[in-house]
Coordinates of C-alpha atoms in Angstrom, one line a residue:
M26 CA 103.2 93.3 92.9
C27 CA 100.3 94.1 93.6
G28 CA 100.3 97.9 93.6
R29 CA 97.4 98.8 91.7
Y30 CA 94.2 97.3 90.6
A31 CA 90.5 98.2 89.8
L32 CA 87.5 98.5 91.6
G33 CA 85.1 100.5 89.3
V34 CA 82.1 99.1 90.7
R35 CA 79.5 99.9 93.7
L36 CA 79.7 98.1 97.1
S37 CA 76.1 97.1 96.6
Y38 CA 76.7 94.9 93.4
I39 CA 79.9 93.6 94.9
R40 CA 77.7 92.0 97.7
H41 CA 75.0 90.9 95.0
Q42 CA 78.0 89.2 93.1
L43 CA 79.3 87.7 96.3
Q44 CA 75.6 86.5 97.4
Q45 CA 75.2 85.2 93.8
Q46 CA 78.5 82.9 94.1
G47 CA 77.2 81.3 97.0
L48 CA 79.0 83.5 99.6
Q49 CA 77.3 84.6 102.6
V50 CA 77.2 88.3 103.2
D51 CA 75.5 89.6 106.6
E52 CA 76.9 93.0 107.0
A53 CA 77.8 95.4 104.5
P54 CA 78.8 99.2 104.5
D55 CA 77.1 102.0 102.0
D56 CA 78.3 102.4 98.5
D57 CA 80.5 105.5 99.2
A58 CA 82.4 103.6 102.2
V59 CA 84.9 102.3 99.4
R60 CA 86.7 104.1 96.9
E61 CA 84.8 103.0 93.6
T62 CA 87.7 103.7 90.8
Y63 CA 89.2 101.8 88.0
N64 CA 92.8 103.0 89.2
F65 CA 92.9 102.1 93.0
A66 CA 95.8 102.9 94.6
P67 CA 97.4 102.1 97.8
G68 CA 96.4 104.4 101.0
T69 CA 92.7 104.6 99.9
Y70 CA 89.5 102.5 101.4
G71 CA 88.8 99.0 99.5
A72 CA 86.4 96.3 99.8
V73 CA 87.3 93.2 102.0
Y74 CA 85.5 90.1 102.8
R75 CA 86.3 88.6 106.2
A76 CA 84.7 86.5 109.1
D77 CA 82.7 89.0 111.6
T78 CA 84.9 88.2 114.2
P79 CA 86.2 90.7 117.1
D80 CA 89.0 92.8 116.5
Q81 CA 91.6 90.5 117.7
G82 CA 90.3 88.2 115.2
G83 CA 89.6 84.4 115.2
V84 CA 86.9 82.4 117.2
G85 CA 89.1 80.7 119.9
Y86 CA 86.9 77.7 120.6
T87 CA 89.7 75.0 119.4
D88 CA 91.8 73.6 122.0
N89 CA 95.0 74.9 122.8
A90 CA 94.9 76.1 119.2
D91 CA 98.0 78.5 120.1
S92 CA 100.1 76.2 122.0
S93 CA 100.3 73.7 119.2
P94 CA 103.5 74.0 116.8
A95 CA 102.5 75.4 113.6
G96 CA 102.0 73.1 110.6
D97 CA 101.5 69.8 113.0
G98 CA 97.6 69.6 111.7
N99 CA 96.8 68.8 115.3
E100 CA 94.2 71.8 115.3
V101 CA 90.8 70.9 116.1
A102 CA 88.5 70.5 112.9
P103 CA 86.6 73.4 112.6
P104 CA 82.7 73.5 111.3
P105 CA 81.9 74.4 108.0
P106 CA 82.4 78.2 107.7
H107 CA 79.3 79.5 107.1
G108 CA 77.8 77.3 110.3
T109 CA 75.6 74.8 109.2
Q110 CA 73.0 73.4 111.9
A111 CA 75.3 70.3 112.3
S112 CA 78.4 72.4 113.4
E113 CA 76.3 74.5 115.9
Q114 CA 74.6 71.4 117.6
E115 CA 78.2 69.7 117.8
H116 CA 80.0 72.9 119.1
G117 CA 77.2 75.1 120.6
Q118 CA 78.0 77.9 118.4
Q119 CA 75.6 80.3 116.7
Q120 CA 75.7 80.6 113.0
Q121 CA 78.8 82.2 111.9
K122 CA 78.9 85.5 109.6
Y123 CA 80.4 87.1 107.3
K124 CA 80.7 91.0 105.9
L125 CA 82.2 93.2 103.8
Q126 CA 84.1 95.9 105.2
S127 CA 85.8 98.9 104.2
M128 CA 89.5 99.1 105.1
K129 CA 92.5 101.1 103.9
W130 CA 95.3 99.5 102.0
G131 CA 98.6 99.5 103.8
L132 CA 98.7 96.9 106.9
V133 CA 99.3 99.0 110.3
P134 CA 99.6 96.2 113.1
F135 CA 97.7 96.5 116.1
W136 CA 100.4 97.6 118.6
T137 CA 101.5 100.7 116.7
K138 CA 101.1 103.8 119.1
R139 CA 101.5 106.4 116.8
N140 CA 100.6 107.1 112.7
P141 CA 103.4 105.6 111.0
D142 CA 105.4 107.4 108.0
Y143 CA 103.6 107.0 104.7
R144 CA 106.6 105.3 102.8
S145 CA 106.5 102.7 105.8
L146 CA 103.1 102.3 104.7
M147 CA 104.0 101.4 101.3
R148 CA 106.1 98.6 102.1
T149 CA 103.1 96.7 104.1
I150 CA 100.6 96.8 100.9
N151 CA 102.0 93.4 100.1
C152 CA 103.3 90.3 101.8
R153 CA 105.0 87.6 100.5
D154 CA 103.8 84.3 100.8
D155 CA 107.1 82.6 101.8
S156 CA 107.7 85.2 104.9
L157 CA 104.6 83.4 106.5
I158 CA 106.2 80.0 106.7
E159 CA 108.1 80.9 109.9
N160 CA 106.4 81.7 113.1
T161 CA 108.7 85.1 113.4
G162 CA 108.2 88.3 112.1
M163 CA 105.3 91.3 112.0
W164 CA 102.8 89.1 110.0
T165 CA 102.3 86.0 112.9
S166 CA 99.3 87.4 114.8
M167 CA 97.7 88.1 111.3
K168 CA 98.1 85.1 110.0
K169 CA 96.5 83.0 112.6
K170 CA 93.5 85.2 113.1
K171 CA 92.8 87.9 110.9
R172 CA 93.0 86.3 107.0
C173 CA 90.5 88.1 104.8
V174 CA 89.9 88.2 101.1
V175 CA 90.6 91.5 99.0
V176 CA 87.4 92.2 96.2
C177 CA 88.3 93.4 92.7
Q178 CA 88.0 93.4 89.1
G179 CA 91.3 92.7 88.2
F180 CA 95.0 94.1 88.6
Y181 CA 97.7 96.1 86.8
E182 CA 101.2 95.1 85.9
W183 CA 103.6 97.1 84.4
L184 CA 105.8 95.2 81.2
K185 CA 109.6 96.6 81.4
K186 CA 110.5 97.2 77.9
G187 CA 113.7 99.0 75.8
P188 CA 117.0 99.5 76.7
G189 CA 117.2 98.9 80.6
G190 CA 113.3 98.6 80.8
K191 CA 113.0 102.1 81.1
E192 CA 109.5 101.9 79.2
K193 CA 106.8 100.6 81.0
I194 CA 103.7 99.1 79.2
P195 CA 100.6 98.5 81.6
H196 CA 98.8 95.2 81.3
F197 CA 95.3 94.6 83.2
V198 CA 95.0 90.8 84.6
R199 CA 91.4 89.7 84.9
R200 CA 89.7 86.5 85.3
K201 CA 88.7 85.2 81.9
D202 CA 85.2 84.6 83.0
G203 CA 84.6 88.2 83.6
N204 CA 83.8 87.4 87.5
L205 CA 85.0 89.4 90.3
M206 CA 88.7 88.8 91.5
F207 CA 89.5 87.9 95.2
F208 CA 93.2 88.2 96.4
A209 CA 94.5 86.4 99.7
G210 CA 94.8 88.6 102.4
L211 CA 95.4 89.8 106.0
W212 CA 93.8 92.4 108.1
D213 CA 94.5 94.3 111.2
C214 CA 92.9 97.1 113.3
V215 CA 94.6 99.7 115.2
N216 CA 93.7 102.7 117.6
Y217 CA 96.6 104.9 118.2
E218 CA 97.2 106.7 121.1
G219 CA 95.3 109.7 122.2
S220 CA 92.8 108.7 119.3
D221 CA 89.0 107.3 120.0
E222 CA 89.1 106.0 116.2
K223 CA 90.0 102.5 115.1
L224 CA 91.3 102.0 111.9
Y225 CA 91.4 99.1 110.0
T226 CA 94.2 98.3 107.1
Y227 CA 95.0 95.5 105.1
A228 CA 97.8 93.8 102.9
V229 CA 97.6 92.0 99.8
I230 CA 99.5 88.4 99.9
T231 CA 101.8 87.5 96.8
T232 CA 103.3 84.2 95.4
D233 CA 105.3 83.5 92.3
S234 CA 103.7 84.2 88.9
N235 CA 102.1 81.3 87.0
P236 CA 103.5 80.8 83.9
Y237 CA 100.6 82.6 81.9
L238 CA 102.2 85.8 83.7
K239 CA 105.9 84.9 83.7
F240 CA 106.4 87.5 80.8
L241 CA 105.1 90.1 82.7
H242 CA 106.6 89.9 86.3
D243 CA 107.8 87.0 88.6
R244 CA 105.4 87.9 91.3
M245 CA 101.6 87.9 91.4
P246 CA 98.8 88.1 93.9
V247 CA 97.1 84.7 95.5
I248 CA 94.1 84.5 93.8
L249 CA 90.9 82.6 95.3
D250 CA 87.8 80.9 93.6
A251 CA 84.6 82.4 95.3
G252 CA 82.9 79.4 97.1
S253 CA 86.1 77.2 96.7
A254 CA 87.5 74.4 99.6
A255 CA 90.5 77.1 99.8
M256 CA 88.6 80.3 100.3
A257 CA 86.4 78.8 102.8
M258 CA 89.4 77.4 104.8
W259 CA 91.4 80.8 104.4
L260 CA 88.3 82.7 105.8
D261 CA 87.4 80.1 108.2
P262 CA 88.0 82.1 111.9
H263 CA 88.2 78.6 113.9
R264 CA 91.5 77.9 112.3
T265 CA 93.7 79.7 114.9
T266 CA 97.0 78.1 114.2
W267 CA 99.0 78.3 111.3
S268 CA 99.2 75.1 109.2
K269 CA 100.5 73.5 106.0
E270 CA 97.0 73.4 105.1
L271 CA 96.8 77.2 105.1
Q272 CA 100.5 77.6 103.8
S273 CA 99.4 75.3 100.6
I274 CA 96.7 77.7 99.8
L275 CA 99.0 80.6 98.7
K276 CA 100.4 79.4 95.5
P277 CA 100.3 80.5 91.8
Y278 CA 96.9 80.9 90.5
E279 CA 95.7 77.8 88.3
G280 CA 92.6 79.1 86.9
E281 CA 92.3 80.9 83.2
L282 CA 93.3 84.7 83.2
E283 CA 93.5 87.3 80.6
C284 CA 96.1 89.7 80.0
Y285 CA 96.5 92.5 78.0
P286 CA 98.0 96.2 77.5
V287 CA 95.9 99.0 78.5
S288 CA 96.1 102.6 78.5
K289 CA 99.0 104.6 80.1
D290 CA 96.9 107.0 81.5
V291 CA 96.4 104.7 84.3
G292 CA 100.0 105.6 85.5
K293 CA 98.7 108.5 87.0
V294 CA 97.6 108.0 90.7
G295 CA 93.9 109.5 90.4
N296 CA 93.4 109.7 86.7
N297 CA 90.2 107.3 86.2
S298 CA 88.5 106.0 83.7
P299 CA 86.4 102.7 82.4
N300 CA 88.5 102.5 79.4
F301 CA 91.7 101.4 81.8
I302 CA 90.3 97.9 82.2
I303 CA 89.5 97.3 78.2
P304 CA 92.8 96.8 75.9
V305 CA 94.3 99.8 74.4
N306 CA 93.2 98.3 70.6
S307 CA 90.1 96.8 70.9
K308 CA 86.9 98.0 69.8
E309 CA 85.1 98.9 72.9
N310 CA 87.8 101.1 74.1
K311 CA 86.8 102.9 71.4
K312 CA 83.5 102.9 72.2
N313 CA 82.1 102.7 75.7
I314 CA 82.5 100.5 78.5
A315 CA 78.7 99.0 78.4
N316 CA 80.1 96.7 75.4
F317 CA 82.8 95.1 77.6
F318 CA 80.4 94.3 80.3
A319 CA 78.0 92.8 77.8
S320 CA 80.7 90.6 76.4
S321 CA 82.3 89.8 79.8
G322 CA 79.3 88.3 81.0
K323 CA 78.4 85.9 78.7
G324 CA 75.4 87.6 77.9
K325 CA 74.1 87.7 81.4
L326 CA 74.3 91.4 81.4
T327 CA 72.8 94.0 79.2
A328 CA 75.3 96.7 77.7
K329 CA 72.7 99.1 79.5
K330 CA 72.8 97.0 82.8
G331 CA 76.4 96.9 82.5
A332 CA 77.1 100.6 82.2
E333 CA 75.0 101.1 85.7
V334 CA 76.6 98.5 87.3
A335 CA 80.1 100.1 86.3
G336 CA 78.2 103.3 87.8
V337 CA 79.0 105.1 84.3
G338 CA 75.6 105.4 83.2
K339 CA 74.9 108.2 80.4
A340 CA 78.8 109.1 81.0
A341 CA 79.9 105.3 79.5
G342 CA 80.7 107.0 75.8
D343 CA 82.7 109.4 77.4
E344 CA 86.7 108.3 76.6
T345 CA 88.0 111.1 78.3
V346 CA 89.9 110.5 81.5
K347 CA 89.2 112.0 84.4
H348 CA 91.3 113.2 87.6
E349 CA 89.5 112.6 90.7
A350 CA 89.4 116.1 92.7
D351 CA 90.0 114.1 96.2
E352 CA 93.5 112.5 94.8
K353 CA 95.9 115.1 95.6
R354 CA 98.9 112.8 95.8
D355 CA 101.8 113.0 92.9
T356 CA 103.0 109.5 91.0
A357 CA 106.7 108.4 91.2
N358 CA 108.4 105.7 88.9
V359 CA 110.2 103.6 91.8
E360 CA 111.9 100.2 90.9
M361 CA 110.5 98.1 93.7
T362 CA 111.4 94.4 93.9
E363 CA 107.5 93.4 94.2
D364 CA 106.0 95.9 91.8
N365 CA 106.6 98.1 88.6
A366 CA 103.6 100.2 89.3
P367 CA 104.3 104.0 89.9
M368 CA 103.5 104.7 93.5
P369 CA 101.6 107.1 94.9
L370 CA 103.8 110.1 97.0
P371 CA 102.2 111.6 100.3
K372 CA 100.0 115.0 99.4
E373 CA 102.6 116.5 101.6
E374 CA 105.7 115.6 99.6
N375 CA 105.1 116.0 95.9
Q376 CA 108.7 116.9 95.5
P377 CA 111.2 114.0 94.3
S378 CA 114.1 114.9 96.3
K379 CA 112.0 114.0 99.6
L380 CA 111.3 110.2 98.5
K381 CA 113.5 108.4 100.5
R382 CA 114.0 105.3 102.5
E383 CA 112.7 105.4 106.1
H384 CA 115.1 103.2 108.6
S385 CA 113.0 100.0 109.8
P386 CA 114.5 96.6 110.6
E387 CA 114.2 95.8 107.2
D388 CA 117.2 98.5 106.2
D389 CA 119.2 95.5 107.9
I390 CA 118.3 93.3 105.0
K391 CA 120.5 95.1 102.1
P392 CA 119.0 94.3 98.4
S393 CA 121.2 95.2 95.7
K394 CA 118.7 97.6 94.3
T395 CA 118.5 100.9 92.4
L396 CA 115.8 103.2 93.7
K397 CA 114.8 105.8 90.8
I398 CA 113.0 108.6 90.3
G399 CA 111.0 108.5 86.9
P400 CA 111.1 111.2 84.1
S401 CA 108.0 113.0 85.0
H402 CA 110.0 114.5 87.7
S403 CA 112.5 117.1 87.1
S404 CA 115.3 116.2 89.5
P405 CA 117.8 114.2 88.4
E406 CA 118.2 110.1 88.9
R407 CA 119.4 109.1 92.6
K408 CA 120.4 105.9 93.5
V409 CA 120.8 104.5 96.8
S410 CA 123.5 101.9 96.8
R411 CA 123.2 98.9 99.0
S412 CA 125.4 95.8 99.5
P413 CA 124.7 92.5 98.3
S414 CA 123.0 90.3 100.9
K415 CA 123.6 86.8 102.1
A416 CA 121.0 84.3 101.9
G417 CA 119.7 82.0 104.7
K418 CA 118.5 84.1 107.9
F419 CA 115.5 85.7 108.0
R420 CA 113.6 87.2 104.6
S421 CA 111.7 90.2 104.1
A422 CA 107.9 90.0 104.7
T423 CA 107.7 92.4 101.3
S424 CA 110.7 91.6 99.4
N425 CA 112.4 88.7 98.1
V426 CA 115.9 89.8 100.0
S427 CA 117.6 88.1 102.8
A428 CA 119.0 89.3 106.4
A429 CA 122.4 90.2 107.1
K430 CA 124.3 88.1 109.6
G431 CA 125.3 89.2 113.2
G432 CA 124.3 92.5 114.1
A433 CA 121.5 92.7 111.6
A434 CA 120.1 89.6 113.0
K435 CA 120.2 90.8 116.5
K436 CA 118.5 94.1 115.3
L437 CA 115.3 92.0 113.8
G438 CA 115.3 90.0 117.0
R439 CA 113.2 87.7 115.3
G440 CA 110.3 89.6 114.5
N441 CA 109.7 90.4 118.3
Q442 CA 111.2 94.2 117.8
P443 CA 108.4 97.1 118.7
I444 CA 106.9 98.2 115.4
T445 CA 107.8 101.8 116.3
K446 CA 111.3 100.6 115.1
F447 CA 109.8 99.1 112.1
F448 CA 108.1 102.3 111.0
K449 CA 111.0 104.6 112.6

């Protein structure tokens, strides 16, 4: 969790909405730099909002920022995140700029030498909040200097029903006020050996579910409110020491959300329809997306404007689910500890027999889970036998399991292993 979300709006609309909510946007790419789809899957380019800083992140003006222990609260008080006149005079800084940026979902650390295996990337689409408590592991540098927010309309989660939880009912979760949703995230920039191109990637941070969503899943993304003190602190590039204050931001959402079942067609990667974010049994679903935007905007958006904003125009009344031509990946039902979403397979590996777990230091953490290939594929069910783990040592960054003792701890090396081993 989170394994799929909706981003069926243009980047220009996102920029306008951010500015309307008091967020500074000094730079943004063209609309076509971000995938505009109501069925946004890992491995594609999404909209990320962050401070405009160097590729290594942070501003670095604080005194001994990296030398003080994490959580001691001794970092120098930063100026307001939008660079007010007072802060500029006090610190001699130019006004801090913020930008929207197109990044690929599935974080690749900056020290990576070669393009990692596809399934390894699927394990870095999320980062658990409790994996950031200690200053160890692959997230250490990102949590200090490379924090961001991921922009979307809402996210999907699949409710398991029936004997053995084999039936999965997709649900859409959005803000009750209809505004855009912002996930706390981490980003990084990598330049592979032999390549002149930079690749920017991101991960969504997850935490325990709030009481409203407990029935659906025990995990949820960390959601931040636009213009809140928490978002300002999270995006502040002057905070280059991980602190208790930053850790406290990563908590279940306390605002009002809406959750309802939606079309099962959203389960197939590449399927796209504005009806995916509308309740499956609603009148709007039977008519068109314009009605949905008119009602969710509390009168501020007309039906016509809502359709234009959504990018559906005259096709608003077309209920046909369309498969995006450039999305050729197959979809597999894989039981994971963090998400129930059907996951995309790499383009070159659409056969279920090739979906296997690659070795990484986290393989030494033995979760007692079963990996299954869903009924949409013809191959028989395969099970990966894993011994139970013992709690107390290290926690996986992406799953709620603990490290084994002895040799496993040595292999982990407290987060100092080369990323080549992580993605091997």
